[in-house]
Short mmCIF file of C-alpha atoms and ligand atoms in Angstrom, two decimals:
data_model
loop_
_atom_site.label_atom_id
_atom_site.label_comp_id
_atom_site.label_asym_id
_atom_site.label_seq_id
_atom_site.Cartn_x
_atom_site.Cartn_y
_atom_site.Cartn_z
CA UNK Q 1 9.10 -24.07 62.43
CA UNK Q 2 7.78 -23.08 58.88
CA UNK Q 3 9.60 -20.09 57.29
CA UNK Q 4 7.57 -17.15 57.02
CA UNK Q 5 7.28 -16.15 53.04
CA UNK Q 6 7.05 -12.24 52.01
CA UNK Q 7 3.51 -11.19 50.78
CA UNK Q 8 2.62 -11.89 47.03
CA UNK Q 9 3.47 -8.97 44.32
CA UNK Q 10 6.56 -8.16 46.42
CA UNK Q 11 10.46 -8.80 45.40
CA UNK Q 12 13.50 -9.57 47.30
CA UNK Q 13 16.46 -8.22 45.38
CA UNK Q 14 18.97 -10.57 45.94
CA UNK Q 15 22.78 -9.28 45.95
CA UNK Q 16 23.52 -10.97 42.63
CA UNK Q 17 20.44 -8.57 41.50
CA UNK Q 18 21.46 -5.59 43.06
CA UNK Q 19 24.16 -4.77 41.39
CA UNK Q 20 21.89 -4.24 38.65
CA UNK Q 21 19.97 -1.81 40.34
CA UNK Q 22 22.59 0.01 41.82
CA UNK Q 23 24.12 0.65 38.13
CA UNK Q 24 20.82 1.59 36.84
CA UNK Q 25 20.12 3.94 39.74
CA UNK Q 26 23.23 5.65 39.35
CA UNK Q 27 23.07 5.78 35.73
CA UNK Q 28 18.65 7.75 36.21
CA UNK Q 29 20.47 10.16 38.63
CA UNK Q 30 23.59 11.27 36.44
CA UNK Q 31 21.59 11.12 33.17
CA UNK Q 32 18.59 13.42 35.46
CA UNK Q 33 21.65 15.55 36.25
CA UNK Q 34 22.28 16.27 32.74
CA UNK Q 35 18.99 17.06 31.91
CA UNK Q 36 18.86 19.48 35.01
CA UNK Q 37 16.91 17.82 37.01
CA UNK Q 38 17.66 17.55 41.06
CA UNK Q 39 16.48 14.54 42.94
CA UNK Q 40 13.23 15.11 45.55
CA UNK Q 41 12.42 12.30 47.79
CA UNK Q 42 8.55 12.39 49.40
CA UNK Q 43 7.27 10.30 52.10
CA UNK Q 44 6.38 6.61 51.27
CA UNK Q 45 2.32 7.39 52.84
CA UNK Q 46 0.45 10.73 52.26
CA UNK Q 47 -3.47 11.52 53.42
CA UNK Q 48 -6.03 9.16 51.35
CA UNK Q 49 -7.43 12.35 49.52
CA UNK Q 50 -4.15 13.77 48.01
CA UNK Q 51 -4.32 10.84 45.32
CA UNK Q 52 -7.89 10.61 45.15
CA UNK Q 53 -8.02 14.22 43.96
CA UNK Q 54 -4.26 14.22 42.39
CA UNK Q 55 -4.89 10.52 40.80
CA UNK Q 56 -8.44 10.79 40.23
CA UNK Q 57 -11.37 9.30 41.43
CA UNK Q 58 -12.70 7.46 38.63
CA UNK Q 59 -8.88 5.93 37.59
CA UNK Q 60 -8.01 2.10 38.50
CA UNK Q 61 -5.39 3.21 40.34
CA UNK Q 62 -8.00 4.90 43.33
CA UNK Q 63 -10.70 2.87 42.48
CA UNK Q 64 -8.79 -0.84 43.06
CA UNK Q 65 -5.52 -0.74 43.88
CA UNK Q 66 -4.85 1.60 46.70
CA UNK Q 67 -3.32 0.61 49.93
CA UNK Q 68 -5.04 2.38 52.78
CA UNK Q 69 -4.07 1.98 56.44
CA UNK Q 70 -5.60 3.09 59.59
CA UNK Q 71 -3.21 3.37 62.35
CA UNK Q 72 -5.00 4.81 65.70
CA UNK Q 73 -7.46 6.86 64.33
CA UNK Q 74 -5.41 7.89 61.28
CA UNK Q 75 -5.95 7.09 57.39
CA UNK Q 76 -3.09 6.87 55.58
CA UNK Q 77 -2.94 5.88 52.18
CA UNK Q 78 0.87 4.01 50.74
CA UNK Q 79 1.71 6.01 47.12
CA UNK Q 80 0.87 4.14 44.34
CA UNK Q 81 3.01 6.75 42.08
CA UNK Q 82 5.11 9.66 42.45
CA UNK Q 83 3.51 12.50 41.20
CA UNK Q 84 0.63 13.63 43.81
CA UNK Q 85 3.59 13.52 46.69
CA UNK Q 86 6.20 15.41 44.49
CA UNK Q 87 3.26 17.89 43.50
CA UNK Q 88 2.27 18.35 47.12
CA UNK Q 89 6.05 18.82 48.10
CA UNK Q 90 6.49 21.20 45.72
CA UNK Q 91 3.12 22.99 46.82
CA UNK Q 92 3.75 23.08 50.75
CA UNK Q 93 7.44 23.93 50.78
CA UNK Q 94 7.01 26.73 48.18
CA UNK Q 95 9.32 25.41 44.85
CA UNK Q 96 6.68 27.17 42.57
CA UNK Q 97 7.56 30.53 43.77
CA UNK Q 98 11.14 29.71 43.20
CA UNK Q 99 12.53 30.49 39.85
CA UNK Q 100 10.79 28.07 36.84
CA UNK Q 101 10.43 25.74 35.62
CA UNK Q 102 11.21 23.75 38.58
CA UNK Q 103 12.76 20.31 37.14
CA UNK Q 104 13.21 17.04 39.84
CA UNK Q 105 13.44 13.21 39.81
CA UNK Q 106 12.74 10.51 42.04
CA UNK Q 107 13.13 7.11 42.10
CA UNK Q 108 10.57 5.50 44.77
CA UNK Q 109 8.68 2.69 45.07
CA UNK Q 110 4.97 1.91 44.92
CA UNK Q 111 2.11 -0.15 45.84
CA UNK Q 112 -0.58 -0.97 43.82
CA UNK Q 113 -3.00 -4.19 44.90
CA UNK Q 114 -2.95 -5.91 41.33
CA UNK Q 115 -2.82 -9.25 40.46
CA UNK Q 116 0.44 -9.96 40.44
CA UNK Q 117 2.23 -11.66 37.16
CA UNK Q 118 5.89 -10.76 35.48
CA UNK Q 119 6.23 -6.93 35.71
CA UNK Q 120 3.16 -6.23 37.20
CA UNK Q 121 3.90 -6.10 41.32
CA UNK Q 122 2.27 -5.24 44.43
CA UNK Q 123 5.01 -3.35 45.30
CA UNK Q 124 7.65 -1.92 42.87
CA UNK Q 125 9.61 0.86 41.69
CA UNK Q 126 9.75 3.96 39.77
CA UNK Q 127 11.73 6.51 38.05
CA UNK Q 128 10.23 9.99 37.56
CA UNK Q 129 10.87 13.27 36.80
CA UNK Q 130 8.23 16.55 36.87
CA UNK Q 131 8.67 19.98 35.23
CA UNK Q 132 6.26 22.58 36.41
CA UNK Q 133 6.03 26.19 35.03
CA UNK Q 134 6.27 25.66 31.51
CA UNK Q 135 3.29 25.35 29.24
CA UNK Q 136 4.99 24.88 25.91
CA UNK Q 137 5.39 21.97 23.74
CA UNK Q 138 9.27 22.10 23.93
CA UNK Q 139 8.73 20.90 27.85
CA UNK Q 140 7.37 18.00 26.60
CA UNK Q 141 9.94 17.56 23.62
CA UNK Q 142 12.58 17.97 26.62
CA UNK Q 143 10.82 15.41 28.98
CA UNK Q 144 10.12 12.96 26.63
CA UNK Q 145 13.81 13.05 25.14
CA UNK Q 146 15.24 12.46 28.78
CA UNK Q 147 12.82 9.32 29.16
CA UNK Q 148 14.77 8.29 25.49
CA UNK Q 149 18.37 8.82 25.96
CA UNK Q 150 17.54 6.92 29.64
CA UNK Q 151 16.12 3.77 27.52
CA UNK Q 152 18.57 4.16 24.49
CA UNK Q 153 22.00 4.65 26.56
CA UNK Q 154 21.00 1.65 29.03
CA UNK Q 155 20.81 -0.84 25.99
CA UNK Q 156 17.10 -1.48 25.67
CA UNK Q 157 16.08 -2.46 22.11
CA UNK Q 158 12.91 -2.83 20.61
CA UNK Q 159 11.26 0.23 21.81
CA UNK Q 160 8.35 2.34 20.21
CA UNK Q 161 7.60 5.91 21.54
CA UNK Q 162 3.66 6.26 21.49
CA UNK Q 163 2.21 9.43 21.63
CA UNK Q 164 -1.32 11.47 21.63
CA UNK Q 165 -3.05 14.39 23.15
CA UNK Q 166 -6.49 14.16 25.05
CA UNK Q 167 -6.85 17.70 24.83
CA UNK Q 168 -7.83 19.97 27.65
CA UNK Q 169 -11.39 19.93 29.32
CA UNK Q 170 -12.91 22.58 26.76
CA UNK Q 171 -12.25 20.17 23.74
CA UNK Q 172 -13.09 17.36 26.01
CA UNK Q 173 -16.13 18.66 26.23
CA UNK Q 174 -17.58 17.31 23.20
CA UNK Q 175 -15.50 14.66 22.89
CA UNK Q 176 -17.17 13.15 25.91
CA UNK Q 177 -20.22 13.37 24.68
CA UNK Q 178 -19.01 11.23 20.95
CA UNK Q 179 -17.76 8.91 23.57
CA UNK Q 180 -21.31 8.88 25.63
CA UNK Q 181 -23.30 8.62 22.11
CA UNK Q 182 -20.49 5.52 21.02
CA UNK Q 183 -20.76 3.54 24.20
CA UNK Q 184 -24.45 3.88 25.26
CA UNK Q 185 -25.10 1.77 22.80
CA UNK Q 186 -23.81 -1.52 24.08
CA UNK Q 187 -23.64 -0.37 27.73
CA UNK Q 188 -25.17 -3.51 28.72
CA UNK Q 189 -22.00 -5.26 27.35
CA UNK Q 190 -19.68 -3.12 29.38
CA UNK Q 191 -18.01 -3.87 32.51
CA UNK Q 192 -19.77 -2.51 35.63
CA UNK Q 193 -16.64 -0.08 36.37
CA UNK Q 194 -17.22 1.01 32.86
CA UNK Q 195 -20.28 1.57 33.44
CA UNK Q 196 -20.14 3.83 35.90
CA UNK Q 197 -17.38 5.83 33.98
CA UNK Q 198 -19.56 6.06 30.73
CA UNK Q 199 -21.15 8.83 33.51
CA UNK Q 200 -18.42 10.38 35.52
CA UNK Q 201 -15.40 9.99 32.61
CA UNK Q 202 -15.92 8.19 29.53
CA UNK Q 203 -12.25 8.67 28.11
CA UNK Q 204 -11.37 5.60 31.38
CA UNK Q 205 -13.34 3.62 29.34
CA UNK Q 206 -10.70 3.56 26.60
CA UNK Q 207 -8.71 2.30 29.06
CA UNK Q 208 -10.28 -0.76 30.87
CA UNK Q 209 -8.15 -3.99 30.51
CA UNK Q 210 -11.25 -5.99 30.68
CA UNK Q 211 -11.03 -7.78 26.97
CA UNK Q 212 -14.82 -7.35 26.01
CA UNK Q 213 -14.53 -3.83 26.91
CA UNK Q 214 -11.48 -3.36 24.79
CA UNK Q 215 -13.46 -4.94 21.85
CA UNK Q 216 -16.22 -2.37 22.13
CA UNK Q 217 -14.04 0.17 22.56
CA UNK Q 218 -12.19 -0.35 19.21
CA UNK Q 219 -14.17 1.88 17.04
CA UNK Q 220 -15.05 4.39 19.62
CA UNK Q 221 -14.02 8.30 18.32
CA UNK Q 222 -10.74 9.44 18.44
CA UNK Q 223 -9.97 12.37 20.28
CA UNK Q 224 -7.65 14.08 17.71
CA UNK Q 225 -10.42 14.69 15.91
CA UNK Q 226 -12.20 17.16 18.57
CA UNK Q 227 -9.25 19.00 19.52
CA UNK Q 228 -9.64 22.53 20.16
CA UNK Q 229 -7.51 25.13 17.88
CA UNK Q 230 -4.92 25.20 20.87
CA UNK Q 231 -4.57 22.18 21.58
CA UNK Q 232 -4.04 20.97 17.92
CA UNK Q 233 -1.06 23.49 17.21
CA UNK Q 234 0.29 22.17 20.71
CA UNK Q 235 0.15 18.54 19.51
CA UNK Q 236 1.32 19.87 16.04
CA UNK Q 237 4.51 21.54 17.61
CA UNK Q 238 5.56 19.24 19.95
CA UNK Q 239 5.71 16.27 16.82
CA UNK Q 240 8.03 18.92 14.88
CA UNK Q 241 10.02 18.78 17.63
CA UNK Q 242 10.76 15.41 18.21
CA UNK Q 243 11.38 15.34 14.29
CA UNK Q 244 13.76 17.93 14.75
CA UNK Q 245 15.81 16.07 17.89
CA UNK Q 246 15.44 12.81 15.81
CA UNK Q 247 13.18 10.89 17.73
CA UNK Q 248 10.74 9.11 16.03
CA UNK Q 249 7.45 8.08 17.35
CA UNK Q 250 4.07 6.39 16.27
CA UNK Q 251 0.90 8.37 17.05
CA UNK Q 252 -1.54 6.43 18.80
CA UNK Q 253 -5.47 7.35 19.53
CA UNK Q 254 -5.85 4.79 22.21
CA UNK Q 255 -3.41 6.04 24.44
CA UNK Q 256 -5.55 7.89 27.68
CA UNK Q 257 -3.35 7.20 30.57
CA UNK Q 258 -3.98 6.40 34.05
CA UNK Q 259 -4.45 9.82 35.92
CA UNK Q 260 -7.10 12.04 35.54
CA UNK Q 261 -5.59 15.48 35.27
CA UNK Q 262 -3.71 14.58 32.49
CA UNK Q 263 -4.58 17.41 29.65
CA UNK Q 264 -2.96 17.10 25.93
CA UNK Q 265 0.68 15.29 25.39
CA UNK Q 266 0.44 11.67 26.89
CA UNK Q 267 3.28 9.53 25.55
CA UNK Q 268 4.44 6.09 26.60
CA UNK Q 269 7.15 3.53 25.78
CA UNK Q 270 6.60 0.48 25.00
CA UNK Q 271 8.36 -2.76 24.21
CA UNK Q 272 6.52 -6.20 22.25
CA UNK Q 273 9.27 -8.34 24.80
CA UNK Q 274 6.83 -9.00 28.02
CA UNK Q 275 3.50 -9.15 26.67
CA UNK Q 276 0.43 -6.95 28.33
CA UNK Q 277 3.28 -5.61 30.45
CA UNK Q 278 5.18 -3.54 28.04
CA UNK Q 279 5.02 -0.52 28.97
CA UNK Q 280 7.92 0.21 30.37
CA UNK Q 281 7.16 4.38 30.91
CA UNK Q 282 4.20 6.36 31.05
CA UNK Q 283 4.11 10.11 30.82
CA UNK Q 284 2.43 13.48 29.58
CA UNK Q 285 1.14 17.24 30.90
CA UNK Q 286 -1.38 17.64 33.63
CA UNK Q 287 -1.82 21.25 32.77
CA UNK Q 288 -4.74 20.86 35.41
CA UNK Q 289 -3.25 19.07 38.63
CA UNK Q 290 -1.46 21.67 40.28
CA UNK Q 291 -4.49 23.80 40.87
CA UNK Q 292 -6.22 20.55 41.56
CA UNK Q 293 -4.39 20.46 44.79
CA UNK Q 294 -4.94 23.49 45.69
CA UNK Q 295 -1.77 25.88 44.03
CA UNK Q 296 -2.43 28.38 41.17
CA UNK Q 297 -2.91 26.95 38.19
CA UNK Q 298 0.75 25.97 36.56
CA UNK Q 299 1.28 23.99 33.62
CA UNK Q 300 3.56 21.26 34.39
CA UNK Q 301 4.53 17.53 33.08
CA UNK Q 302 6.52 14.57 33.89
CA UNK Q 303 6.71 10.60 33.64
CA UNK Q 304 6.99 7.38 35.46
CA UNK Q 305 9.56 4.94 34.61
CA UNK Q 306 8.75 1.15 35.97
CA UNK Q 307 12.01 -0.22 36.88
CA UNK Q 308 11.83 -4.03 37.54
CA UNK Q 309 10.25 -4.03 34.40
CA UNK Q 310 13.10 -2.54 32.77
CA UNK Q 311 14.73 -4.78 34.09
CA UNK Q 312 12.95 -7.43 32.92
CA UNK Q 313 12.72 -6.64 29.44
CA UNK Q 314 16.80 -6.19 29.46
CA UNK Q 315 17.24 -9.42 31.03
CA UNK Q 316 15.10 -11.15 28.30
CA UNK Q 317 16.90 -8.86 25.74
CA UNK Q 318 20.22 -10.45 27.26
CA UNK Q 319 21.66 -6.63 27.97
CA UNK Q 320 24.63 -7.17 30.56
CA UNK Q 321 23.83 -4.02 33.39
CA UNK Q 322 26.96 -4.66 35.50
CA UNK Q 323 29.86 -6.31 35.31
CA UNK Q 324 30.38 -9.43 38.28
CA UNK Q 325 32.54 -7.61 40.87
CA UNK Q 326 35.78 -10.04 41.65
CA UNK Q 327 38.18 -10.51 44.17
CA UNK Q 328 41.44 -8.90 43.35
CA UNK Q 329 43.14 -11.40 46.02
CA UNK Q 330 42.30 -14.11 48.43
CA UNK Q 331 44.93 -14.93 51.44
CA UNK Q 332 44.64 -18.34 52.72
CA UNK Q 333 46.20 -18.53 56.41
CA UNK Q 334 46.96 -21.70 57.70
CA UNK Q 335 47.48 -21.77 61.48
CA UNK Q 336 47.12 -18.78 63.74
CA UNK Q 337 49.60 -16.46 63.12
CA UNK Q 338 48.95 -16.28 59.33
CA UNK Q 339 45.50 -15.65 60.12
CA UNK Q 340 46.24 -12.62 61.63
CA UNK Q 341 48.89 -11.61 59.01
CA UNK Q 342 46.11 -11.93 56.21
CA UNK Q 343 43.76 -10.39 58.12
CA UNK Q 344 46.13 -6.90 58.52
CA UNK Q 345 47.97 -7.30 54.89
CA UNK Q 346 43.69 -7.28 53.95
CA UNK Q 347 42.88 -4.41 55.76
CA UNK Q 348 45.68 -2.32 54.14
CA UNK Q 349 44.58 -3.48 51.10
CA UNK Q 350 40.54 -2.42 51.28
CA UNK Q 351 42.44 1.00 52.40
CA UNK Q 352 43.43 1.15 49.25
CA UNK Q 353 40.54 0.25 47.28
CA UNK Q 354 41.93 -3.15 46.25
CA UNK Q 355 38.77 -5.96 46.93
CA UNK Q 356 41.03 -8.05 49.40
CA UNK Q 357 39.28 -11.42 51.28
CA UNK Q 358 40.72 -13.91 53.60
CA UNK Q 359 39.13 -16.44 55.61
CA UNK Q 360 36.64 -16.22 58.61
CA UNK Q 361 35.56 -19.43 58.52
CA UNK Q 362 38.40 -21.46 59.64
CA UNK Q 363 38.49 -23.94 56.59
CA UNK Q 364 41.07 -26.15 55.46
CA UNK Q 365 43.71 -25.13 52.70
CA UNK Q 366 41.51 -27.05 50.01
CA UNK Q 367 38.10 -25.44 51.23
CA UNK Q 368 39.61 -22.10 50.75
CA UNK Q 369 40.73 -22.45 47.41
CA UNK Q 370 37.08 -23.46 46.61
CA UNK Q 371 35.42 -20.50 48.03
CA UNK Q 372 38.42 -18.43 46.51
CA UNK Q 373 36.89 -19.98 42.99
CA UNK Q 374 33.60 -19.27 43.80
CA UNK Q 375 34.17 -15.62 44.71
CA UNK Q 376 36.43 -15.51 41.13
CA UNK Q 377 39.47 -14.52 43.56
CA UNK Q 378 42.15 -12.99 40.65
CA UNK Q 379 45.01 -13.72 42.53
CA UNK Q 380 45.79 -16.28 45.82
CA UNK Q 381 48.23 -16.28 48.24
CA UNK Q 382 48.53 -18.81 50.91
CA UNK Q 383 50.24 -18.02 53.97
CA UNK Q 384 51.76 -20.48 56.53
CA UNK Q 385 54.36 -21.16 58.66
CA UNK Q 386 56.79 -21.29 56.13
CA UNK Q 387 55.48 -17.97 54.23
CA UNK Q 388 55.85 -16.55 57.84
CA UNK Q 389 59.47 -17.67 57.92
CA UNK Q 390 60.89 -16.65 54.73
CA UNK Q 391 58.70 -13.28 55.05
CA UNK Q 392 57.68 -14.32 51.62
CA UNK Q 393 55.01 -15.89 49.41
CA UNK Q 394 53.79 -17.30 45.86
CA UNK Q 395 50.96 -15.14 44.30
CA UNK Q 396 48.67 -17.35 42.09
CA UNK Q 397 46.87 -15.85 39.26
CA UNK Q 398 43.84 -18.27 39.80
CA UNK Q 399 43.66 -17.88 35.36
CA UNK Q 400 46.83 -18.39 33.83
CA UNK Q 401 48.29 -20.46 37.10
CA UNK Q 402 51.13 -18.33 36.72
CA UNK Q 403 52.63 -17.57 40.19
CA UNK Q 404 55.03 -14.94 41.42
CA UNK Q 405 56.63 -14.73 44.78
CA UNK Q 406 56.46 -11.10 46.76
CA UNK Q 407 57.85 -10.61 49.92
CA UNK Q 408 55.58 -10.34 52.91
CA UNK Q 409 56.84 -7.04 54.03
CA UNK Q 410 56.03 -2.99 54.44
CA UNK Q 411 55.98 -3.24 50.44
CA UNK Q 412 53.03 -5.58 49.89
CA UNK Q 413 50.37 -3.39 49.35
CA UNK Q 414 52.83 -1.61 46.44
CA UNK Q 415 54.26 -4.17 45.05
CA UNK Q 416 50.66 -6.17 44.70
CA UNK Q 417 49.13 -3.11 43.20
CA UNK Q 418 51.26 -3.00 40.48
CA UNK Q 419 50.72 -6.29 39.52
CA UNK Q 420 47.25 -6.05 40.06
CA UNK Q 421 47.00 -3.10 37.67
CA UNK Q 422 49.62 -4.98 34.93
CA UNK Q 423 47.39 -8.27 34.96
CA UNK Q 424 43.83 -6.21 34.53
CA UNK Q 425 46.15 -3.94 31.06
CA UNK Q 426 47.32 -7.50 29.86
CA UNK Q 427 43.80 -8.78 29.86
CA UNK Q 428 42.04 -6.06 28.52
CA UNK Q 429 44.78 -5.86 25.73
CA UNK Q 430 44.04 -10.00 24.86
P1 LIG W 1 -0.31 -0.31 33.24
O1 LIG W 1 -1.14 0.19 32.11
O2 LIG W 1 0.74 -1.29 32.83
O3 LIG W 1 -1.12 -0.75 34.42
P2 LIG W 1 -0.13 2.27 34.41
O4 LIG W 1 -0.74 3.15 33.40
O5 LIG W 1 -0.95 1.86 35.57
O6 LIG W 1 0.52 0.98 33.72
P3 LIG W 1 1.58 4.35 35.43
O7 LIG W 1 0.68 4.70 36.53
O8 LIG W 1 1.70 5.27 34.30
O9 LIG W 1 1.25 2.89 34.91
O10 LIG W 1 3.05 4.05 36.02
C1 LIG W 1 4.24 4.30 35.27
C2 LIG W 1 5.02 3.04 35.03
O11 LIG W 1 5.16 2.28 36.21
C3 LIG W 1 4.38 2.07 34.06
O12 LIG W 1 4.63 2.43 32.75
C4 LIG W 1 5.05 0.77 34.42
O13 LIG W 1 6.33 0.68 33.82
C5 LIG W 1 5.21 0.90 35.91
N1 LIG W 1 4.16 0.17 36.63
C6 LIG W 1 2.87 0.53 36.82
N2 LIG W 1 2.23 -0.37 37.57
C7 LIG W 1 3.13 -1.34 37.89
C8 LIG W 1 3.09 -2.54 38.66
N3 LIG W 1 1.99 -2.93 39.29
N4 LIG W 1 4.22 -3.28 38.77
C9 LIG W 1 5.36 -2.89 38.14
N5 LIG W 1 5.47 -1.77 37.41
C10 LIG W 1 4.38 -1.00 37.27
MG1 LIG W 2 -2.05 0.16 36.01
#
């Protein structure tokens, strides 16, 4: 029978793999933590309309690349990103009466139908965080200096922190119609989603990843230059910020983002390492989504961290996440009563934290020692009838050869710890 293959744009992490996750997890929570942010997790499907209203109708994301299930008579639709569920969390279980801002992180995954290609998945994961309550430029300084240390500390080089305001919908005003005026033009030339946007939201059109579209769109008006008085000194503050924490970022025009509700700071990261696929995290304010889903109107902000392709651009960078996690000791029983002797002098061993294996799989003395390779085993120690007799036996460290004999009594676990802990100082001193 033919093996049945998991559906295209999804990932198996593979244990050798998730080690690498399970560092980086650890290391988005504690860094969060820092930052004063607490963890929220949100179901993995929500009703259709909470991302068609908190993603926006007239974004890719809604448009294309929702997954949308009916089971029975139900719609569901699977989150394509974090925010609308953390929003509407926040929303029905009350957090925004609680004191503010009100800071948390998740780290979920998502599903997007895309055409799948290196970074870009059907399913995959993200890293966020969301601060609601505060409406003032040091929010964003804040947010966007967590999404820094988080790329900086983990080792990822070659990074460039993008950022630009899009202003809020009464200086949009006019820019829209610039953007109406600049397109019409060559509408014929457009895509047909683009189309339809030069109606509903021109800005999207700045954002299309179709390349003739791009082409047109290279000269179109730049939305810095119709912000509104507020919306400039925003902009202007939040850059003297970052000066003054020592970030340093380019300004860039082109930069719209994918939601809708997004209203002046959008930022993202970026890295030249995996081509169209470099963004590694996307972010700004959505001074307007809140009350777009129904609460009172509160200012708020966050950003979205794709983590297989940080991953990816580490890996190509040649950043080491985790270190290989050995075997402090492999027993290898020969004959029946040894196997049951390694298998107790193991589990006293794990009780004390020490990574202790033996064999399961009934192999010969020479098959054991291979696997006991293979698994990078620090230290053997066969046990047969002879080891039984003598109540003692050799200990081989498996990289100098070097072997010591320690008696196979109530003292083991002891006496092997302290050489265990003298071998890992000598070879962290060499
Ligand atoms: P892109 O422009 O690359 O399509 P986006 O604007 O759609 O990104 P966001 O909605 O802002 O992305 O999501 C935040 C982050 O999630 C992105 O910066 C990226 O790192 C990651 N991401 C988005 N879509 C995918 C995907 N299909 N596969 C893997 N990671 C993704
Ligand atoms: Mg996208």
């Amino acid at each position: 029978m033919k093996i049945i293959k998991r559906p295209n744009g999804t990932e198996d992490i593979l244990p050798a793999e998730s080690r690498d996750w399970q560092k980086l997890e650890e290391f988005l929570r504690t860094t969060a933590g820092i930052f004063g942010f607490q963890e929220i997790r949100v179901p993995t499907f929500e009703q259709t309309e909470l991302f068609s209203r908190g993603v926006g109708e007239t974004t890719d994301v809604v448009q294309k690349e929702m997954y949308t299930v009916t089971a029975k008579e139900s719609v569901f639709t699977l989150r394509p990103e974090g925010t609308a569920g953390t929003i509407r969390a926040m929303l029905q279980n009350g957090l925004l009466n609680e004191a503010l801002p009100q800071k948390v992180y998740y780290i979920l995954s998502c599903f997007r139908h895309e055409r799948p290609q290196a970074g870009r998945l059907r399913e995959f994961h993200q890293f966020g965080v969301e601060m609601a309550g505060s409406a003032l430029p040091s929010a964003d300084a804040e947010v966007i200096s967590l999404a820094k240390q988080i790329l900086e500390q983990i080792g990822l080089k070659n990074i460039e922190l993008k950022i630009n305001s899009i202003g809020c919908p009464n200086c949009r005003k006019n820019y829209h119609e610039a953007l109406r005026k600049y397109f019409s033009t060559s509408k014929e030339c457009l895509c047909g989603t683009c189309q339809e946007r030069l109606e509903k939201n021109p800005m999207r059109l700045l954002d299309c990843k179709v390349e003739s579209c791009q082409e047109i769109a290279k000269d179109a008006p730049v939305i810095l230059e119709y912000l509104c008085e507020e919306c400039r000194t925003h902009f202007e503050q939040l850059k003297e910020n970052l000066t003054a924490l020592g970030i340093t970022y380019v300004v860039d025009p082109k930069i719209v983002r994918g939601l809708d509700y997004y209203t002046k700071t959008v930022f993202e990261f970026v890295t030249t390492e995996i081509g169209a696929q470099g963004t590694v995290c996307g972010g700004g304010r959505y001074d307007g989504l809140i009350e777009q889903l129904g609460g009172q109107p509160t200012p708020a902000l966050g950003f979205g961290m794709g983590l297989e392709r940080l991953l990816l651009v580490l890996k190509n960078q040649g950043t080491e996440l985790s270190q290989e996690k050995y075997c402090d000791i492999y027993f290898v029983p020969m004959g029946k009563e040894a196997e049951t002797k390694a298998m107790q002098l193991t589990a006293e061993l794990r009780k004390e934290g020490i990574f202790a294996q033996t064999d399961v799989m009934g192999r010969s003395l020479r098959a054991q020692m291979k696997y006991a390779d293979k698994l990078h085993a620090r230290f053997t120690a066969v046990i047969g009838e002879n080891e039984l007799n003598q109540k003692e036996t050799m200990l081989k460290n498996m990289k100098t050869g070097e072997k010591i004999s320690i008696a196979l009594d109530e003292k083991f676990v002891e006496v092997f710890s302290g050489i265990e802990i003298a071998d890992r100082l000598a070879s962290e001193i060499q």
